[in-house]
PDB file of C-alpha atoms and ligand atoms in Angstrom:
ATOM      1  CA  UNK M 251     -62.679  87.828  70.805  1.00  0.00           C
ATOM      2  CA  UNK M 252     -65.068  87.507  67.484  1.00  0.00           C
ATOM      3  CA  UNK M 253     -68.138  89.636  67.906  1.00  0.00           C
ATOM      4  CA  UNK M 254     -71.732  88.511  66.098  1.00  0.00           C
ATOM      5  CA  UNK M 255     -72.650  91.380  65.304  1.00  0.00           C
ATOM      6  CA  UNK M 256     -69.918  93.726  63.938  1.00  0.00           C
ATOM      7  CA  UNK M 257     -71.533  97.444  62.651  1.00  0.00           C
ATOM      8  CA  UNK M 258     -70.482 100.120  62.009  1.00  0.00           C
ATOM      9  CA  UNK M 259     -72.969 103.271  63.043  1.00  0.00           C
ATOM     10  CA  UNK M 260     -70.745 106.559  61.778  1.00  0.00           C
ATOM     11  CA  UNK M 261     -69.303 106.913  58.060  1.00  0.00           C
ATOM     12  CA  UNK M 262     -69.636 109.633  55.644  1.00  0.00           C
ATOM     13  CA  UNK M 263     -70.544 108.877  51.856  1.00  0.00           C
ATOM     14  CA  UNK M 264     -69.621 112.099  48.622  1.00  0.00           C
ATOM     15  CA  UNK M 265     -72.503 113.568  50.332  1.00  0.00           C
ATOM     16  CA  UNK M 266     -69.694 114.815  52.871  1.00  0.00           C
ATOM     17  CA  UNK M 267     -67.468 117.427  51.961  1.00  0.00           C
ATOM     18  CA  UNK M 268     -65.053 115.421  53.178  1.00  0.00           C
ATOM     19  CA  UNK M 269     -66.496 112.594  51.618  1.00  0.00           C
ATOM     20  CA  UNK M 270     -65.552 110.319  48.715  1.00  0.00           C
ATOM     21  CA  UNK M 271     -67.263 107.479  47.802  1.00  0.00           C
ATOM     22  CA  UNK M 272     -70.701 106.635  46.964  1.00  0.00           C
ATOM     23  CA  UNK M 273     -73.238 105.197  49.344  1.00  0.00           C
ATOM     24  CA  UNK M 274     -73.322 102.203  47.221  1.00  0.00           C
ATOM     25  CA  UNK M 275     -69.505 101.567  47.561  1.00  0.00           C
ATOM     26  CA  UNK M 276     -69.741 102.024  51.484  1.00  0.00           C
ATOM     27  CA  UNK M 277     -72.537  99.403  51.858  1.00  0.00           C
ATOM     28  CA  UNK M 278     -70.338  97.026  49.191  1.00  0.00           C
ATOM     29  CA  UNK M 279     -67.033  97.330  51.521  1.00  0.00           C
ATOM     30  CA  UNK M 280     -69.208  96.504  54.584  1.00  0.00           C
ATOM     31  CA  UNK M 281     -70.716  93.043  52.870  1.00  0.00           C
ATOM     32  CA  UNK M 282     -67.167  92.317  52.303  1.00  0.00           C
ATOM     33  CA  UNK M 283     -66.345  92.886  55.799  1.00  0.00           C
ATOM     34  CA  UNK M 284     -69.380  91.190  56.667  1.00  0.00           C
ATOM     35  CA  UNK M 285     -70.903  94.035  59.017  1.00  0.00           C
ATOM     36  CA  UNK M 286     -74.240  93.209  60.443  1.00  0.00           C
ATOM     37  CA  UNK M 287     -75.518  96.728  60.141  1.00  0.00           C
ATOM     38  CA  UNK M 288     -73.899 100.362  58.333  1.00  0.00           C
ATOM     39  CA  UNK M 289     -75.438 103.487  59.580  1.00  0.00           C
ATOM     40  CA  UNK M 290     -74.728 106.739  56.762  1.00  0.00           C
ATOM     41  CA  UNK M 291     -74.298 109.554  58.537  1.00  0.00           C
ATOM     42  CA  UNK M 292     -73.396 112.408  56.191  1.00  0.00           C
ATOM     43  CA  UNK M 293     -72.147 115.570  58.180  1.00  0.00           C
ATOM     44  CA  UNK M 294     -75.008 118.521  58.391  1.00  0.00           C
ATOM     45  CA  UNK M 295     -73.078 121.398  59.702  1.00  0.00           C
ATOM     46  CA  UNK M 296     -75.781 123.572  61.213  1.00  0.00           C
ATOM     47  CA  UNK M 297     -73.504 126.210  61.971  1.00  0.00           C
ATOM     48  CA  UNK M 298     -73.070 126.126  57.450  1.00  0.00           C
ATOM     49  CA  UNK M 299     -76.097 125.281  56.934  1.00  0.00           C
ATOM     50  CA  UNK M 300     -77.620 128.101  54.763  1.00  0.00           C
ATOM     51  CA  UNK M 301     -73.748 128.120  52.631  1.00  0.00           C
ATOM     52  CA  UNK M 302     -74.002 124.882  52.112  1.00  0.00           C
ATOM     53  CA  UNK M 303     -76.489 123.804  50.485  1.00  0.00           C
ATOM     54  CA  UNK M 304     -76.912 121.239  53.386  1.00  0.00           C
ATOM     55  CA  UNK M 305     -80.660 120.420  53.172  1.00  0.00           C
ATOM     56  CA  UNK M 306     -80.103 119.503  49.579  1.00  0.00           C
ATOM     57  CA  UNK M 307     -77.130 117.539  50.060  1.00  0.00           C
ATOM     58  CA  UNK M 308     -78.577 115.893  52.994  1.00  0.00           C
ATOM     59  CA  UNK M 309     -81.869 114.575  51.767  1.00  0.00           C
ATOM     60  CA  UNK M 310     -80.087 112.926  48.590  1.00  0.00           C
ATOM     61  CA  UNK M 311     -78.027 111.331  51.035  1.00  0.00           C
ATOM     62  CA  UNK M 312     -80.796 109.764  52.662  1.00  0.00           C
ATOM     63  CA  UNK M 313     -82.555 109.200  49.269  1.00  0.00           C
ATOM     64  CA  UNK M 314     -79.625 106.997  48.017  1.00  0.00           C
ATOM     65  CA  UNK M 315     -79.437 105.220  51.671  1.00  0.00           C
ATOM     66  CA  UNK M 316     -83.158 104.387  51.076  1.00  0.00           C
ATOM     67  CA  UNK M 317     -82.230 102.997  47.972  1.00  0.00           C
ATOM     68  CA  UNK M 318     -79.323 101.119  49.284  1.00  0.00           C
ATOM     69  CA  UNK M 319     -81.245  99.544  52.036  1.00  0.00           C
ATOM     70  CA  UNK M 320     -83.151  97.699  49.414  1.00  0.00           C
ATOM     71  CA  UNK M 321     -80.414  97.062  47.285  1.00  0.00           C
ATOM     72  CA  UNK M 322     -78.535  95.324  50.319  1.00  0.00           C
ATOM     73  CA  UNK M 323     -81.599  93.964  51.869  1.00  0.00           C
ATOM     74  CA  UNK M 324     -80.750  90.101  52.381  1.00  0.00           C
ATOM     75  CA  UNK M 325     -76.943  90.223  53.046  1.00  0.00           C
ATOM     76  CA  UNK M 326     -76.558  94.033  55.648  1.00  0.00           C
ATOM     77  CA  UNK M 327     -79.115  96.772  57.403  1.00  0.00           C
ATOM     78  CA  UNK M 328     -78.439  99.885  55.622  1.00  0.00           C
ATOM     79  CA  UNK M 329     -79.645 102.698  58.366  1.00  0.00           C
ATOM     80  CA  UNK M 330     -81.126 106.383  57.506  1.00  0.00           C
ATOM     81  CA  UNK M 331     -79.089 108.328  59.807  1.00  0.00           C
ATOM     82  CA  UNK M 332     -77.186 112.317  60.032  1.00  0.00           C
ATOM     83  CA  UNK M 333     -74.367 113.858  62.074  1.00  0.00           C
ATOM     84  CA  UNK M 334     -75.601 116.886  63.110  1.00  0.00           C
ATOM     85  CA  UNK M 335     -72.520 119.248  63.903  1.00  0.00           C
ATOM     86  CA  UNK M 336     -73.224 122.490  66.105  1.00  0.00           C
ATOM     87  CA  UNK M 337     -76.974 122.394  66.537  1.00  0.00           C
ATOM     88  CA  UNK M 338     -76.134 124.406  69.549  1.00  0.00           C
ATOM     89  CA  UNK M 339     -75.091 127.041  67.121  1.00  0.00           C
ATOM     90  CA  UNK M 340     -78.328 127.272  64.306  1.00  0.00           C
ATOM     91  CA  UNK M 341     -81.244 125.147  66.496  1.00  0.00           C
ATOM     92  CA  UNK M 342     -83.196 126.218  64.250  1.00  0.00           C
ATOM     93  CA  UNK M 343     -81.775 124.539  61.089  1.00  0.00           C
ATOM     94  CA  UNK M 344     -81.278 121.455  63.421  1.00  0.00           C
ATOM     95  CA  UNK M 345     -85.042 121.328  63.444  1.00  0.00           C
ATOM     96  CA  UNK M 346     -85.435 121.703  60.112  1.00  0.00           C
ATOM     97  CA  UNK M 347     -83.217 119.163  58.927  1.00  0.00           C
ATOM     98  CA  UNK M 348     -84.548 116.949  61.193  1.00  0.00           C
ATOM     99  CA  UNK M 349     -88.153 117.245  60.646  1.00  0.00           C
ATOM    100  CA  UNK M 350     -87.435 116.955  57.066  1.00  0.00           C
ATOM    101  CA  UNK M 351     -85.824 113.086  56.690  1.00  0.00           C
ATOM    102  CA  UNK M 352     -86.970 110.250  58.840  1.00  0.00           C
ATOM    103  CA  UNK M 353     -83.642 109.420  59.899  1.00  0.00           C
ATOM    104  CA  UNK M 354     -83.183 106.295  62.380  1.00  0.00           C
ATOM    105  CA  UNK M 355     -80.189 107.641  63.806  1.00  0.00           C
ATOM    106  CA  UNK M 356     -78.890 111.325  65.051  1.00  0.00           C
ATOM    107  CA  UNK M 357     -75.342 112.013  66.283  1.00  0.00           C
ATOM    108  CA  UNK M 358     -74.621 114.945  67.369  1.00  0.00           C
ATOM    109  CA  UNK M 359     -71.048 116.430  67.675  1.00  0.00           C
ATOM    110  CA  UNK M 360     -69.201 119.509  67.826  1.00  0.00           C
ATOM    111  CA  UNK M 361     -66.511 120.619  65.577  1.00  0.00           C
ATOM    112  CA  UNK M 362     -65.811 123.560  66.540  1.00  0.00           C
ATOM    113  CA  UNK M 363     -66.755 125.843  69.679  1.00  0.00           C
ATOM    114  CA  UNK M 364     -69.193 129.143  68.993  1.00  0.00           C
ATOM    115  CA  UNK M 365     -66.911 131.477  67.154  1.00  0.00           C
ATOM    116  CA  UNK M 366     -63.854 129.628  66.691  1.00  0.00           C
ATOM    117  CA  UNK M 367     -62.860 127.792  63.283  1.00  0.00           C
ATOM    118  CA  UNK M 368     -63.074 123.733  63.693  1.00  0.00           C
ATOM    119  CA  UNK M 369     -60.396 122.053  65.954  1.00  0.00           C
ATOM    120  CA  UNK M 370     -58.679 120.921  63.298  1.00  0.00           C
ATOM    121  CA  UNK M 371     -57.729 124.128  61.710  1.00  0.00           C
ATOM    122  CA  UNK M 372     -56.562 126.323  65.262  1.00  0.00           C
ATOM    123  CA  UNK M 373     -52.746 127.422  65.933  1.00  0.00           C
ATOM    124  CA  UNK M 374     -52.743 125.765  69.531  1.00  0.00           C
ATOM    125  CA  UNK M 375     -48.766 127.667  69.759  1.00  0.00           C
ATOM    126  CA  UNK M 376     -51.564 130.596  70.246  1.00  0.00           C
ATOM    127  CA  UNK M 377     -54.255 129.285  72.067  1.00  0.00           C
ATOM    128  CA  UNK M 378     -55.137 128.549  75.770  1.00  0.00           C
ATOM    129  CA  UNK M 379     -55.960 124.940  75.661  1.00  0.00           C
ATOM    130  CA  UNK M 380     -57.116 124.786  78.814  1.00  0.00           C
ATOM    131  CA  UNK M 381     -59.817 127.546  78.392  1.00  0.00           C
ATOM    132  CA  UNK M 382     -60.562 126.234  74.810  1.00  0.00           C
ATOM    133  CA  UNK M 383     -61.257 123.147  75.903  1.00  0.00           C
ATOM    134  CA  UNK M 384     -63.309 124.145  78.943  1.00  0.00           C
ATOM    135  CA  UNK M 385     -65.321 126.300  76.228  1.00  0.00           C
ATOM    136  CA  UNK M 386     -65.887 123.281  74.409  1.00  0.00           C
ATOM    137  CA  UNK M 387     -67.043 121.175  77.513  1.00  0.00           C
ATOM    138  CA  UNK M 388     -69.600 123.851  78.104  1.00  0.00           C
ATOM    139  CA  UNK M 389     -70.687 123.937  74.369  1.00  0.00           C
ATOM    140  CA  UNK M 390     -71.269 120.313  74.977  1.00  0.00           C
ATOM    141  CA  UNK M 391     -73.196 120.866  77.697  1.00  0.00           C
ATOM    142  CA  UNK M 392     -75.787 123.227  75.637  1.00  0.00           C
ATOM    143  CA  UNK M 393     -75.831 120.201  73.022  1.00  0.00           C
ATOM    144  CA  UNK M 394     -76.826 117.693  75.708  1.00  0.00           C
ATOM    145  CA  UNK M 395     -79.506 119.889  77.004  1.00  0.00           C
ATOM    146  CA  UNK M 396     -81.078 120.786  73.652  1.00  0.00           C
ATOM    147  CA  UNK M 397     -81.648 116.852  73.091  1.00  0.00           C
ATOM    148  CA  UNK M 398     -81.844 116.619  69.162  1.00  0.00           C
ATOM    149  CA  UNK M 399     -79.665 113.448  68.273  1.00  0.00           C
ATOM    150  CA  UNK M 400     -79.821 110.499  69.867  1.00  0.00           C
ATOM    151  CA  UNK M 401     -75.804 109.515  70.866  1.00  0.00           C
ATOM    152  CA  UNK M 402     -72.861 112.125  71.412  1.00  0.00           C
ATOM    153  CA  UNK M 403     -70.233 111.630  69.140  1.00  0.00           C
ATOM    154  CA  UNK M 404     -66.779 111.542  69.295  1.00  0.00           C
ATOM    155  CA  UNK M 405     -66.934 113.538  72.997  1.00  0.00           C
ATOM    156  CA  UNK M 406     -62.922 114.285  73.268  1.00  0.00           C
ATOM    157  CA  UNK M 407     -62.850 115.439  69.274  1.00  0.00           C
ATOM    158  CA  UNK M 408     -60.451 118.179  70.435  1.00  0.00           C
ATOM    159  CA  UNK M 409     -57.795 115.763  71.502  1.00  0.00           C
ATOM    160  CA  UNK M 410     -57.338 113.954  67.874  1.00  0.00           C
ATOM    161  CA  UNK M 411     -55.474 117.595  66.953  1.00  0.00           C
ATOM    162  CA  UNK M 412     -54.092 118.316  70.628  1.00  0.00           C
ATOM    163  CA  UNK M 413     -52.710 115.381  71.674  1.00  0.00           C
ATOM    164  CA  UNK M 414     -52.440 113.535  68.483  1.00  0.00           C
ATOM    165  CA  UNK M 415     -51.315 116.735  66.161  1.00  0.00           C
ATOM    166  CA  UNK M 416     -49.784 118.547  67.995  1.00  0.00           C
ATOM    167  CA  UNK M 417     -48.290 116.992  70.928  1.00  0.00           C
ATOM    168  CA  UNK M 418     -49.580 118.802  73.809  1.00  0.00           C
ATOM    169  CA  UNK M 419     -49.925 116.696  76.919  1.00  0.00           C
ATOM    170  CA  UNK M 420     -53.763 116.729  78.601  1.00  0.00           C
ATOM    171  CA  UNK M 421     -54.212 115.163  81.804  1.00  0.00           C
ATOM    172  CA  UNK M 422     -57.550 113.381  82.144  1.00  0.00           C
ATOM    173  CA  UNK M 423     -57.668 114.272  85.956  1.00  0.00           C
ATOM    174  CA  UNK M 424     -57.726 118.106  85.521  1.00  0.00           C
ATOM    175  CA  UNK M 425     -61.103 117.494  83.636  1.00  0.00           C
ATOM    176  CA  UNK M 426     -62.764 114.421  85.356  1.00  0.00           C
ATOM    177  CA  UNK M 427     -65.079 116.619  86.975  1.00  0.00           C
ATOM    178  CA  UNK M 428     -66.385 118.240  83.666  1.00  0.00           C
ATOM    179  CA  UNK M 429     -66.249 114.710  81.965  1.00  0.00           C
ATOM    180  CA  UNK M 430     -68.251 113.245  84.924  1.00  0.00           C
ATOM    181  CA  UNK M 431     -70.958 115.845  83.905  1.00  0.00           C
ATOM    182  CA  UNK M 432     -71.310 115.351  80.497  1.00  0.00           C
ATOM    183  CA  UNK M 433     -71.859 111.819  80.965  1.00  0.00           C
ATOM    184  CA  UNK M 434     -74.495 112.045  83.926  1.00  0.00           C
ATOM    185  CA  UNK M 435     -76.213 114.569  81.309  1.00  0.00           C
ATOM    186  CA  UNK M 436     -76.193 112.149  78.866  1.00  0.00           C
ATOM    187  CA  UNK M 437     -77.826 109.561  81.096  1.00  0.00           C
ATOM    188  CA  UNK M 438     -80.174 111.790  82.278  1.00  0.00           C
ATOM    189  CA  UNK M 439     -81.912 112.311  78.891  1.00  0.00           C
ATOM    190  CA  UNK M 440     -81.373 108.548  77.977  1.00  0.00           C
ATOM    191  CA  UNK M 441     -78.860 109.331  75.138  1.00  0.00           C
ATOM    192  CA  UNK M 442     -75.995 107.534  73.899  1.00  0.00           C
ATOM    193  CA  UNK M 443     -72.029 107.654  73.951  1.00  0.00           C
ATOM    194  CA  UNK M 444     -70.403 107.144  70.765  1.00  0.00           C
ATOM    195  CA  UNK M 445     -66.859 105.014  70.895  1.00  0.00           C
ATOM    196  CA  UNK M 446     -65.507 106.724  67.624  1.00  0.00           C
ATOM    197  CA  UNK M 447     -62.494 104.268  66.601  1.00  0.00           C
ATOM    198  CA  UNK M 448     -61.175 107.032  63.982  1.00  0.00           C
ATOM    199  CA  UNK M 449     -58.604 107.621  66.519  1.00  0.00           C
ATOM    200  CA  UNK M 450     -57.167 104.242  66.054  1.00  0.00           C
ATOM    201  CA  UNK M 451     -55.832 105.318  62.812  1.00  0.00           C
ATOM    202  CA  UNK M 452     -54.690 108.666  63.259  1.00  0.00           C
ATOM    203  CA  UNK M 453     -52.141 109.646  65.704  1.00  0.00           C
ATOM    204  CA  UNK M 454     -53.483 109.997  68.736  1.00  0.00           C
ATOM    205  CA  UNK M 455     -53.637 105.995  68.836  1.00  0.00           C
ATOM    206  CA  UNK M 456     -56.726 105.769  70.964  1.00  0.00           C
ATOM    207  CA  UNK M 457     -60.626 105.271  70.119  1.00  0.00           C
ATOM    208  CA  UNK M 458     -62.808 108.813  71.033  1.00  0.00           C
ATOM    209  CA  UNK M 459     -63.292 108.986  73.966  1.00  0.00           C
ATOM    210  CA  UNK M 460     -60.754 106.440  75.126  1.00  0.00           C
ATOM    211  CA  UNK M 461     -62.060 103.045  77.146  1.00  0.00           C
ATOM    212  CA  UNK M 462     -61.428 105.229  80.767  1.00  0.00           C
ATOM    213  CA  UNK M 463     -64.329 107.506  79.726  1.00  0.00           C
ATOM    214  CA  UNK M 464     -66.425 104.728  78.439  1.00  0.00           C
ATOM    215  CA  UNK M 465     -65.878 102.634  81.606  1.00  0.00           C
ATOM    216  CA  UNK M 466     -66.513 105.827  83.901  1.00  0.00           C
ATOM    217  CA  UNK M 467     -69.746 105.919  81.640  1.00  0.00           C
ATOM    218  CA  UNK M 468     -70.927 102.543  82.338  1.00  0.00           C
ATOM    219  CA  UNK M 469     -70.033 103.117  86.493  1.00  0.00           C
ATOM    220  CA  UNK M 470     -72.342 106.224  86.635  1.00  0.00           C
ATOM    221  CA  UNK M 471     -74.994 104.299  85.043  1.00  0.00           C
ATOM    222  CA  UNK M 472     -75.032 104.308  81.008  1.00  0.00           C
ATOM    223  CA  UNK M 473     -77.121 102.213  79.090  1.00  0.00           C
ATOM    224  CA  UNK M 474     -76.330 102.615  75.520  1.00  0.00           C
ATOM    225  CA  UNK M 475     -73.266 103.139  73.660  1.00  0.00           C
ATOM    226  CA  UNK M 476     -72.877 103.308  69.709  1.00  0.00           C
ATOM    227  CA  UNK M 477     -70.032 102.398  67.757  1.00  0.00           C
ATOM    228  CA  UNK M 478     -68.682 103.640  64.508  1.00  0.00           C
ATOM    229  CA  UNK M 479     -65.815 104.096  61.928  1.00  0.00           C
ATOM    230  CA  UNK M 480     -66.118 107.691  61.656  1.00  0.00           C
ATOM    231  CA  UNK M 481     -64.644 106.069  57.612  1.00  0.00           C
ATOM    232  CA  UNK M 482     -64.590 109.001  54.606  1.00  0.00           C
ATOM    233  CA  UNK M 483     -63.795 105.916  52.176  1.00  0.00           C
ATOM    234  CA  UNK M 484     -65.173 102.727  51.713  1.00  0.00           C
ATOM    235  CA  UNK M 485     -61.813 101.119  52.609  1.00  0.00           C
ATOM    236  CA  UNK M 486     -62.229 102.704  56.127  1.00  0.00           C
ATOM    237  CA  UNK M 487     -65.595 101.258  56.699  1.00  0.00           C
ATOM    238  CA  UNK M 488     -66.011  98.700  59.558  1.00  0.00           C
ATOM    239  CA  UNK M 489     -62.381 100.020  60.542  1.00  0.00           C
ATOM    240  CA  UNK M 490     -61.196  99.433  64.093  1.00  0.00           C
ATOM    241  CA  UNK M 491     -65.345  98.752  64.993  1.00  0.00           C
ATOM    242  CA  UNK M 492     -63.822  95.239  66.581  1.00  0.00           C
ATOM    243  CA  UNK M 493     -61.331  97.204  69.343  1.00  0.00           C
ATOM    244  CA  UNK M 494     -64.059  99.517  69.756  1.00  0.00           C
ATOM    245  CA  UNK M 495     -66.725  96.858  70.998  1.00  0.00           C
ATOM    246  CA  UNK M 496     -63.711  95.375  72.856  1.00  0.00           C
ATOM    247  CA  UNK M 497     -63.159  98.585  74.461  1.00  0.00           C
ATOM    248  CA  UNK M 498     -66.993  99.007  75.026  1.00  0.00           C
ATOM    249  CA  UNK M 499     -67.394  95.267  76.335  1.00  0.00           C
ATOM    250  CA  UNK M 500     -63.967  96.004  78.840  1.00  0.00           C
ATOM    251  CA  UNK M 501     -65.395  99.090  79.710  1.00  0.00           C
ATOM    252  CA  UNK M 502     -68.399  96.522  81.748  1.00  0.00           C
ATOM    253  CA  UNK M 503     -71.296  96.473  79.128  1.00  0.00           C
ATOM    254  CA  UNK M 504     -72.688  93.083  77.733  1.00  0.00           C
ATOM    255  CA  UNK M 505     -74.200  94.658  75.159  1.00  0.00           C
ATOM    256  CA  UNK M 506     -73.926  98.188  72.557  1.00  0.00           C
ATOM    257  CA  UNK M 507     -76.670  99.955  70.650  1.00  0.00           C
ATOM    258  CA  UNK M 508     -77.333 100.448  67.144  1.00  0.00           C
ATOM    259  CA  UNK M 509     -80.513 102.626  66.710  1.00  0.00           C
ATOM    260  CA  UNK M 510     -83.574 101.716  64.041  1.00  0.00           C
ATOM    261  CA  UNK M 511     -86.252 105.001  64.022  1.00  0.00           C
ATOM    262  CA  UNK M 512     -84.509 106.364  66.421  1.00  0.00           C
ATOM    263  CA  UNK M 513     -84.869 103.640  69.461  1.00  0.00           C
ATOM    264  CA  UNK M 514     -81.605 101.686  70.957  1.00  0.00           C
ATOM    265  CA  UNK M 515     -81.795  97.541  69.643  1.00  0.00           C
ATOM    266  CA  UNK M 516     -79.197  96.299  72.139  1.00  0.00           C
ATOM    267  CA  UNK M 517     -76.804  93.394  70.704  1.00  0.00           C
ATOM    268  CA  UNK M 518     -74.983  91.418  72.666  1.00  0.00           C
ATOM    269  CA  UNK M 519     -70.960  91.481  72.823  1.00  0.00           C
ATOM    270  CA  UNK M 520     -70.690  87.903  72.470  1.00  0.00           C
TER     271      UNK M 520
HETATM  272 ZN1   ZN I 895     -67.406 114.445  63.510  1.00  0.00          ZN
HETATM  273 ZN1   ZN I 896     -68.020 111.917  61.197  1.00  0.00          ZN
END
């Protein structure tokens, strides 16, 4: 199926660290692609945030989108937006950061659970997974109930290194219950559920979370669900955002989200 309205609301410009490419180049590669909307969302890693340099780094980023958005104006919407990592662990810089931008869109995400290193960098031959991962659930939690971003992104992060890395088998059963949870949260406070398709070119072969979660999201009530690359390079951008509105569409929605000053416009998946 051909979607109207292909966009792509998560990529991360040289304003990353893990970032290459300028702004400019990002919003060039989605014309070509010929994305309706791009969303920047440069990381802001609140847990960093006074090493870092992050409120710096941050409000060039959304200087440069500013002046992309005019750049592109007649041929793709360039959107002011942030992913705010661990705001559970600095709330206070999360409140700084975003009081200081007028960004249109927040996603919020955890990288790493309070007092461990990022996912990506753990020895899982050493680790209980199961308590880990339980950790991070409740972490999650915390994030939900502090409110400051408007969709939760990539909500089973942890598996791209598990699963995909590393091998080790999860069964979706064992943590239904806590899944279940985190999405009535999220519907309670009106937020969002990010289908991150990063996962469609890494390993683990699946978008984050996969379509189960996103369909369990949509039977428990969900309203809005955001879709992005998750691209570090401009040849990433748009990447897999077609299987992930097919996987948000299969899921039982007629519509997904992109958000302008931070308020849902629904498009339809038609
Ligand atoms: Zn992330
Ligand atoms: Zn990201």
């Amino acid at each position: 199926m051909k979607y109207r309205y292909i966009s792509d609301s998560h990529c991360h410009s040289q304003f990353s660290f893990d970032g290459n490419d300028s702004i400019h180049m990002l919003c060039d590669s989605a014309v070509h692609m010929g994305l309706h909307a791009l969303t920047i969302t440069d990381h802001c890693e609140c847990s960093l945030y006074e090493q870092t340099n992050a409120r710096e780094t941050i409000c060039r980023s959304v200087m440069e989108t500013r002046k992309a958005a005019v750049q592109f104006e007649d041929r793709l919407h360039v959107l002011k937006g942030i992913e705010l990592g661990q705001a559970t662990q600095n709330p206070s810089a999360a409140q700084e950061i975003l009081e200081l931008c007028d960004f249109d869109f927040v996603l919020g995400s955890l990288h790493n659970v309070r007092g461990q290193p990022d996912f990506y960098f753990i020895d899982y031959s050493q680790t209980d997974v199961h308590a880990l991962l339980n950790a991070y659930f409740d972490e999650l939690c915390e994030l939900i109930e502090q409110g400051l971003f408007d969709s939760l992104a990539h909500l089973t992060y942890p598996l791209r290194y598990i699963v995909g890395d590393h091998n080790i088998e999860i069964s979706y059963e064992v943590y239904q219950e806590r899944i279940d949870s985190i999405l009535r949260a999220l519907i309670q406070k009106d937020k969002a559920l990010e289908v991150n398709t990063s996962g469609l070119r890494q390993k683990i072969g699946e978008p984050l979370p996969c379509g189960m979660v996103v369909k369990r999201f949509h039977e428990l009530g969900g309203k809005y669900v955001t879709v992005g690359s998750d691209a570090h390079r401009w040849a990433d951008v748009g990447s897999g955002v077609e299987a992930g509105l097919e996987t948000i569409r299969r899921a039982g929605f007629d519509s997904f989200a992109i958000y302008v000053d931070h308020k849902p416009k629904l498009f339809p998946l038609e």
